[in-house]
DNA sequence: CTCCAGGAATGAA
DNA sequence: TTCATTCATGGA
């Protein structure tokens, strides 16, 4: 099906934003996007990026200050039924939120944030599964983004379920907490494995998790044994959710903020990595005004991240 | 081969 | 409280 999206949307920028690690670029430029135990093939037929590129050649006509150029809606092709779109993918892409409005709320006097938003325009905060997001960012620590993707794909191949074939490769679901908790490892002493290490035999040791393995196992065990936990977490205040996530072994402030922003859709969460640290130091020596952009600081973080990553400062 | 990666736990000061 | 060390492994 095809749908018009009258808002900021750029699949390529979302894929590079560091919030999702399983999107796969297909040979024709479309994206294979696994989520919620299924997947969709998404293709942006025409979008803001192309339009901006085309319009950029002619530059602005005259100097009309109040002539607002009309936004051309992005066209999205999805390999799903209208019902699946309504019940799943519309929510996944967070199409009920206007990122254009959030972007346009940026202080016109803040030239850096304006530039960052111009670079990051089209980024949306996906509504991803909390468990998958938490595990993914537990894995992410001290790993490059390509390495994170490989590790997650291995985890899915070993513990997930086959969903179908795309371009000759099997797509797997992200494993559930039960799937992950069902395995034990003598090396790290979890579960009641004695004498054997099913994880190693099943391929867990080759998932590249390294010292993060106990983080993943403890977290998976918790959610396997507390089926209501995710639902309970999702209704907590930002402050209480932060405290709850930080109590997990292996979850520090960075992983916590990423999980809140990308997994629990807390748009005010503001993950600080080395790039953001530099951005804040370079442009906000007296401190970034978080009150000014509440409750959308996380979106601002995404713009800053896109800007600093693409300009290799 | 070397170097570093969207960090966090741990123990010391 | 902040700081240095250590952790395991894949990419580049």
Tab-separated table of C-alpha atoms (C1' of nucleotides) in Angstrom:
chain	number	residue	atom	x	y	z
A	1	UNK	CA	0.000	0.000	0.000
A	2	UNK	CA	1.030	3.593	-0.484
A	3	UNK	CA	0.404	6.450	1.882
A	4	UNK	CA	1.110	10.158	1.952
A	5	UNK	CA	2.959	11.393	5.002
A	6	UNK	CA	2.540	15.106	5.473
A	7	UNK	CA	5.381	15.426	7.937
A	8	UNK	CA	9.140	15.049	8.317
A	9	UNK	CA	10.123	11.574	7.142
A	10	UNK	CA	13.388	10.271	5.783
A	11	UNK	CA	13.924	6.537	6.038
A	12	UNK	CA	17.634	6.838	5.268
A	13	UNK	CA	18.205	9.301	8.083
A	14	UNK	CA	16.235	7.189	10.516
A	15	UNK	CA	18.330	4.178	9.552
A	16	UNK	CA	21.515	6.142	10.275
A	17	UNK	CA	20.233	7.756	13.440
A	18	UNK	CA	21.506	4.999	15.688
A	19	UNK	CA	18.130	4.173	17.180
A	20	UNK	CA	17.554	0.970	15.211
A	21	UNK	CA	20.098	-1.672	14.279
A	22	UNK	CA	18.126	-4.176	12.222
A	23	UNK	CA	16.967	-2.194	9.207
A	24	UNK	CA	18.449	-3.626	6.052
A	25	UNK	CA	18.981	-1.721	2.844
A	26	UNK	CA	17.804	-3.757	-0.118
A	27	UNK	CA	19.258	-3.707	-3.595
A	28	UNK	CA	16.524	-1.436	-4.946
A	29	UNK	CA	16.942	1.085	-2.165
A	30	UNK	CA	13.962	-0.064	-0.131
A	31	UNK	CA	14.290	-0.993	3.527
A	32	UNK	CA	13.525	-4.291	5.168
A	33	UNK	CA	12.277	-3.390	8.625
A	34	UNK	CA	11.729	-6.116	11.228
A	35	UNK	CA	9.649	-5.301	14.295
A	36	UNK	CA	6.995	-6.822	16.537
A	37	UNK	CA	7.496	-10.350	15.251
A	38	UNK	CA	7.071	-9.459	11.605
A	39	UNK	CA	8.645	-7.254	9.003
A	40	UNK	CA	7.729	-4.806	6.280
A	41	UNK	CA	9.433	-3.633	3.121
A	42	UNK	CA	9.354	0.148	3.093
A	43	UNK	CA	10.277	2.443	0.272
A	44	UNK	CA	10.180	6.184	0.183
A	45	UNK	CA	8.980	7.050	-3.287
A	46	UNK	CA	9.372	10.756	-3.029
A	47	UNK	CA	10.201	12.679	0.050
A	48	UNK	CA	11.304	15.888	1.593
A	49	UNK	CA	14.926	15.127	0.885
A	50	UNK	CA	14.429	14.762	-2.861
A	51	UNK	CA	12.205	17.771	-2.954
A	52	UNK	CA	14.701	19.897	-1.070
A	53	UNK	CA	17.442	18.742	-3.411
A	54	UNK	CA	15.399	19.642	-6.463
A	55	UNK	CA	14.386	22.990	-5.039
A	56	UNK	CA	17.887	23.753	-3.846
A	57	UNK	CA	19.151	24.270	-7.404
A	58	UNK	CA	16.939	27.286	-7.950
A	59	UNK	CA	17.518	28.644	-4.462
A	60	UNK	CA	14.905	30.917	-3.016
A	61	UNK	CA	12.989	33.217	-5.272
A	62	UNK	CA	13.431	36.834	-4.355
A	63	UNK	CA	13.590	37.697	-0.713
A	64	UNK	CA	10.004	37.217	0.292
A	65	UNK	CA	10.279	36.791	4.010
A	66	UNK	CA	6.805	35.567	4.694
A	67	UNK	CA	6.302	33.283	1.702
A	68	UNK	CA	6.280	29.858	3.224
A	69	UNK	CA	7.182	27.193	0.706
A	70	UNK	CA	4.611	24.426	0.634
A	71	UNK	CA	5.742	21.102	2.031
A	72	UNK	CA	5.265	18.204	-0.313
A	73	UNK	CA	4.118	15.109	1.525
A	74	UNK	CA	6.455	12.145	1.571
A	75	UNK	CA	5.190	9.068	-0.229
A	76	UNK	CA	5.658	5.815	1.576
A	77	UNK	CA	5.284	2.397	-0.026
A	78	UNK	CA	4.705	-0.390	2.465
A	79	UNK	CA	4.454	-4.095	1.740
A	80	UNK	CA	1.548	-4.517	4.120
A	81	UNK	CA	-2.203	-4.360	4.160
A	82	UNK	CA	-4.042	-1.229	5.249
A	83	UNK	CA	-5.043	-3.103	8.387
A	84	UNK	CA	-1.440	-3.892	9.272
A	85	UNK	CA	-0.572	-0.297	8.620
A	86	UNK	CA	-3.298	0.974	10.915
A	87	UNK	CA	-2.561	-1.448	13.717
A	88	UNK	CA	1.205	-1.697	13.572
A	89	UNK	CA	3.318	0.348	11.220
A	90	UNK	CA	1.549	3.658	11.671
A	91	UNK	CA	2.381	3.380	15.311
A	92	UNK	CA	5.907	2.083	14.698
A	93	UNK	CA	6.804	5.127	12.607
A	94	UNK	CA	5.055	7.329	15.178
A	95	UNK	CA	2.960	8.947	12.486
A	96	UNK	CA	0.658	10.480	15.051
A	97	UNK	CA	3.374	12.906	16.098
A	98	UNK	CA	4.333	15.968	14.079
A	99	UNK	CA	8.102	16.141	13.988
A	100	UNK	CA	7.817	19.114	11.717
A	101	UNK	CA	6.086	21.015	14.474
A	102	UNK	CA	8.744	19.997	16.970
A	103	UNK	CA	11.468	21.041	14.541
A	104	UNK	CA	9.820	24.358	13.852
A	105	UNK	CA	9.666	25.082	17.569
A	106	UNK	CA	13.439	25.480	17.668
A	107	UNK	CA	14.691	28.884	18.742
A	108	UNK	CA	15.405	30.847	15.516
A	109	UNK	CA	18.296	32.532	17.300
A	110	UNK	CA	19.979	29.200	17.987
A	111	UNK	CA	21.915	28.882	14.745
A	112	UNK	CA	23.588	25.645	15.740
A	113	UNK	CA	20.377	23.845	16.606
A	114	UNK	CA	18.806	25.236	13.436
A	115	UNK	CA	21.657	23.788	11.382
A	116	UNK	CA	21.499	20.509	13.254
A	117	UNK	CA	17.758	20.258	12.629
A	118	UNK	CA	18.308	20.971	8.945
A	119	UNK	CA	20.716	18.035	8.789
A	120	UNK	CA	18.508	15.786	10.882
A	121	UNK	CA	15.222	16.753	9.307
A	122	UNK	CA	13.280	13.599	8.554
A	123	UNK	CA	14.376	11.730	11.643
A	124	UNK	CA	11.525	10.344	13.692
A	125	UNK	CA	11.643	8.499	16.988
A	126	UNK	CA	10.380	5.025	16.235
A	127	UNK	CA	8.100	3.270	18.669
A	128	UNK	CA	10.202	0.175	19.051
A	129	UNK	CA	9.710	-2.708	21.425
A	130	UNK	CA	11.071	-1.896	24.891
A	131	UNK	CA	12.681	-5.284	25.493
A	132	UNK	CA	14.419	-5.354	22.136
A	133	UNK	CA	15.621	-1.804	22.661
A	134	UNK	CA	16.956	-2.487	26.121
A	135	UNK	CA	18.848	-5.588	25.002
A	136	UNK	CA	20.133	-3.827	21.905
A	137	UNK	CA	21.601	-0.958	23.874
A	138	UNK	CA	23.028	-3.302	26.482
A	139	UNK	CA	24.884	-4.861	23.574
A	140	UNK	CA	25.813	-1.479	22.138
A	141	UNK	CA	28.228	-0.499	24.841
A	142	UNK	CA	31.808	-0.198	23.665
A	143	UNK	CA	30.863	-1.411	20.199
A	144	UNK	CA	30.727	0.296	16.831
A	145	UNK	CA	27.355	0.496	15.143
A	146	UNK	CA	28.214	-2.149	12.501
A	147	UNK	CA	29.418	-4.444	15.282
A	148	UNK	CA	26.193	-3.880	17.200
A	149	UNK	CA	24.150	-4.859	14.159
A	150	UNK	CA	26.130	-8.042	13.603
A	151	UNK	CA	25.844	-9.073	17.227
A	152	UNK	CA	22.087	-8.468	17.256
A	153	UNK	CA	21.574	-10.334	13.984
A	154	UNK	CA	23.453	-13.323	15.365
A	155	UNK	CA	21.305	-13.250	18.469
A	156	UNK	CA	18.192	-13.218	16.307
A	157	UNK	CA	19.447	-16.028	14.092
A	158	UNK	CA	20.215	-18.238	17.082
A	159	UNK	CA	17.291	-17.427	19.369
A	160	UNK	CA	14.678	-15.798	17.160
A	161	UNK	CA	12.135	-17.346	14.843
A	162	UNK	CA	12.272	-17.335	11.048
A	163	UNK	CA	9.759	-14.910	9.603
A	164	UNK	CA	10.382	-15.197	5.889
A	165	UNK	CA	12.844	-14.747	3.075
A	166	UNK	CA	14.012	-11.430	1.679
A	167	UNK	CA	16.515	-11.347	-1.152
A	168	UNK	CA	17.647	-14.869	-0.385
A	169	UNK	CA	18.201	-14.314	3.298
A	170	UNK	CA	16.027	-15.435	6.159
A	171	UNK	CA	14.598	-12.738	8.375
A	172	UNK	CA	14.381	-13.625	12.059
A	173	UNK	CA	12.382	-12.123	14.866
A	174	UNK	CA	14.077	-10.556	17.832
A	175	UNK	CA	14.067	-13.196	20.555
A	176	UNK	CA	11.674	-12.860	23.445
A	177	UNK	CA	12.845	-12.683	27.051
A	178	UNK	CA	11.770	-16.305	27.435
A	179	UNK	CA	13.805	-17.326	24.392
A	180	UNK	CA	16.919	-15.718	25.806
A	181	UNK	CA	16.365	-16.799	29.391
A	182	UNK	CA	15.956	-20.429	28.408
A	183	UNK	CA	19.671	-20.779	27.836
A	184	UNK	CA	22.355	-21.186	30.436
A	185	UNK	CA	26.078	-20.786	30.437
A	186	UNK	CA	28.591	-22.381	32.761
A	187	UNK	CA	31.155	-19.739	31.974
A	188	UNK	CA	29.153	-16.997	33.613
A	189	UNK	CA	27.394	-19.190	36.122
A	190	UNK	CA	23.805	-18.393	35.329
A	191	UNK	CA	20.944	-20.802	35.326
A	192	UNK	CA	21.654	-24.326	36.488
A	193	UNK	CA	23.853	-25.591	33.713
A	194	UNK	CA	26.350	-28.136	34.960
A	195	UNK	CA	29.084	-29.612	32.845
A	196	UNK	CA	27.760	-28.327	29.565
A	197	UNK	CA	27.264	-24.967	28.043
A	198	UNK	CA	24.221	-25.008	25.779
A	199	UNK	CA	24.838	-21.413	24.830
A	200	UNK	CA	28.177	-22.216	23.364
A	201	UNK	CA	26.782	-25.170	21.461
A	202	UNK	CA	23.820	-23.169	20.234
A	203	UNK	CA	26.037	-20.377	19.083
A	204	UNK	CA	25.591	-17.887	21.899
A	205	UNK	CA	29.283	-17.525	22.371
A	206	UNK	CA	29.638	-16.480	18.770
A	207	UNK	CA	27.104	-13.701	19.148
A	208	UNK	CA	29.945	-11.412	20.071
A	209	UNK	CA	28.419	-10.391	23.363
A	210	UNK	CA	31.584	-10.806	25.371
A	211	UNK	CA	31.367	-9.377	28.876
A	212	UNK	CA	27.871	-8.116	28.062
A	213	UNK	CA	26.475	-11.650	28.165
A	214	UNK	CA	25.616	-11.574	31.885
A	215	UNK	CA	23.921	-8.206	31.385
A	216	UNK	CA	21.687	-9.705	28.704
A	217	UNK	CA	21.024	-12.882	30.635
A	218	UNK	CA	20.083	-11.211	33.890
A	219	UNK	CA	17.812	-8.789	32.096
A	220	UNK	CA	16.189	-11.524	30.037
A	221	UNK	CA	15.677	-13.626	33.141
A	222	UNK	CA	13.969	-10.758	34.893
A	223	UNK	CA	11.505	-10.100	32.097
A	224	UNK	CA	10.865	-13.788	31.581
A	225	UNK	CA	9.928	-14.111	35.247
A	226	UNK	CA	8.019	-10.842	35.484
A	227	UNK	CA	5.610	-10.764	32.604
A	228	UNK	CA	3.875	-7.626	33.812
A	229	UNK	CA	7.056	-5.658	34.251
A	230	UNK	CA	7.050	-4.048	30.824
A	231	UNK	CA	3.456	-2.929	31.173
A	232	UNK	CA	4.215	-1.556	34.611
A	233	UNK	CA	7.306	0.242	33.375
A	234	UNK	CA	5.450	1.850	30.522
A	235	UNK	CA	3.144	3.769	32.850
A	236	UNK	CA	5.879	5.054	35.145
A	237	UNK	CA	6.906	8.688	35.165
A	238	UNK	CA	10.130	9.481	33.361
A	239	UNK	CA	11.893	9.828	36.664
A	240	UNK	CA	10.663	6.498	38.032
A	241	UNK	CA	11.324	4.700	34.761
A	242	UNK	CA	14.873	5.991	34.807
A	243	UNK	CA	15.380	4.665	38.313
A	244	UNK	CA	13.894	1.306	37.369
A	245	UNK	CA	16.083	0.904	34.287
A	246	UNK	CA	19.245	1.997	36.073
A	247	UNK	CA	18.721	-0.777	38.593
A	248	UNK	CA	19.411	-3.384	35.905
A	249	UNK	CA	22.861	-4.868	35.894
A	250	UNK	CA	24.745	-3.381	32.955
A	251	UNK	CA	22.467	-0.394	32.489
A	252	UNK	CA	24.159	2.957	33.052
A	253	UNK	CA	22.938	6.437	32.283
A	254	UNK	CA	23.663	6.224	28.568
A	255	UNK	CA	21.946	2.893	27.943
A	256	UNK	CA	19.114	4.032	30.209
A	257	UNK	CA	18.541	7.216	28.227
A	258	UNK	CA	18.650	5.390	24.880
A	259	UNK	CA	16.168	2.801	26.128
A	260	UNK	CA	13.842	5.465	27.432
A	261	UNK	CA	13.978	7.469	24.211
A	262	UNK	CA	13.916	4.658	21.662
A	263	UNK	CA	12.133	1.903	23.571
A	264	UNK	CA	9.672	3.715	25.812
A	265	UNK	CA	9.184	6.726	23.578
A	266	UNK	CA	10.105	9.185	26.292
A	267	UNK	CA	10.904	12.009	23.916
A	268	UNK	CA	12.528	14.081	26.633
A	269	UNK	CA	15.285	11.546	27.344
A	270	UNK	CA	18.638	12.931	26.271
A	271	UNK	CA	21.392	10.353	25.716
A	272	UNK	CA	24.853	11.864	26.047
A	273	UNK	CA	27.678	10.198	24.169
A	274	UNK	CA	31.040	11.606	23.110
A	275	UNK	CA	29.534	13.427	20.135
A	276	UNK	CA	26.805	15.060	22.158
A	277	UNK	CA	29.365	15.939	24.795
A	278	UNK	CA	31.362	17.776	22.168
A	279	UNK	CA	28.266	19.440	20.765
A	280	UNK	CA	27.282	20.719	24.192
A	281	UNK	CA	30.804	21.872	24.963
A	282	UNK	CA	31.188	23.577	21.583
A	283	UNK	CA	27.856	25.352	21.434
A	284	UNK	CA	26.464	25.518	24.959
A	285	UNK	CA	29.368	26.300	27.273
A	286	UNK	CA	26.907	27.708	29.786
A	287	UNK	CA	24.637	24.692	29.521
A	288	UNK	CA	21.877	23.634	27.164
A	289	UNK	CA	18.456	24.975	28.062
A	290	UNK	CA	16.599	21.727	28.591
A	291	UNK	CA	13.568	23.580	29.951
A	292	UNK	CA	13.230	25.387	26.637
A	293	UNK	CA	12.658	22.162	24.697
A	294	UNK	CA	10.850	20.016	27.219
A	295	UNK	CA	9.347	17.521	26.560
A	296	UNK	CA	11.233	17.063	23.290
A	297	UNK	CA	14.883	17.229	24.321
A	298	UNK	CA	15.444	13.770	22.891
A	299	UNK	CA	14.458	14.951	19.432
A	300	UNK	CA	16.941	17.801	19.741
A	301	UNK	CA	19.561	15.268	20.741
A	302	UNK	CA	18.861	13.349	17.548
A	303	UNK	CA	19.377	16.462	15.443
A	304	UNK	CA	22.645	17.260	17.218
A	305	UNK	CA	23.786	13.666	16.820
A	306	UNK	CA	23.035	13.655	13.107
A	307	UNK	CA	24.868	16.935	12.652
A	308	UNK	CA	27.995	15.923	14.536
A	309	UNK	CA	28.127	12.489	13.038
A	310	UNK	CA	27.808	13.683	9.460
A	311	UNK	CA	30.299	16.507	9.858
A	312	UNK	CA	32.919	14.428	11.672
A	313	UNK	CA	33.835	17.128	14.163
B	1	DC	C1'	49.407	-6.172	13.238
B	2	DT	C1'	47.114	-1.971	15.866
B	3	DC	C1'	43.310	0.823	17.346
B	4	DC	C1'	38.849	1.938	18.861
B	5	DA	C1'	33.970	1.452	19.432
B	6	DG	C1'	26.739	5.371	20.882
B	7	DG	C1'	29.761	2.061	28.384
B	8	DA	C1'	29.399	0.206	32.788
B	9	DA	C1'	31.100	-2.178	37.028
B	10	DT	C1'	34.402	-1.941	40.306
B	11	DG	C1'	37.420	-0.224	43.706
B	12	DA	C1'	40.405	3.612	45.146
B	13	DA	C1'	41.147	8.238	46.382
C	1	DT	C1'	31.484	12.456	45.141
C	2	DT	C1'	34.825	11.772	40.986
C	3	DC	C1'	38.553	9.021	38.708
C	4	DA	C1'	41.254	5.038	36.649
C	5	DT	C1'	41.091	0.441	35.364
C	6	DT	C1'	39.241	-3.461	33.233
C	7	DC	C1'	36.100	-6.034	30.565
C	8	DA	C1'	35.603	-9.214	25.077
C	9	DT	C1'	35.168	-8.783	20.513
C	10	DG	C1'	34.270	-7.137	15.762
C	11	DG	C1'	35.452	-3.806	12.282
C	12	DA	C1'	38.548	-0.785	9.964
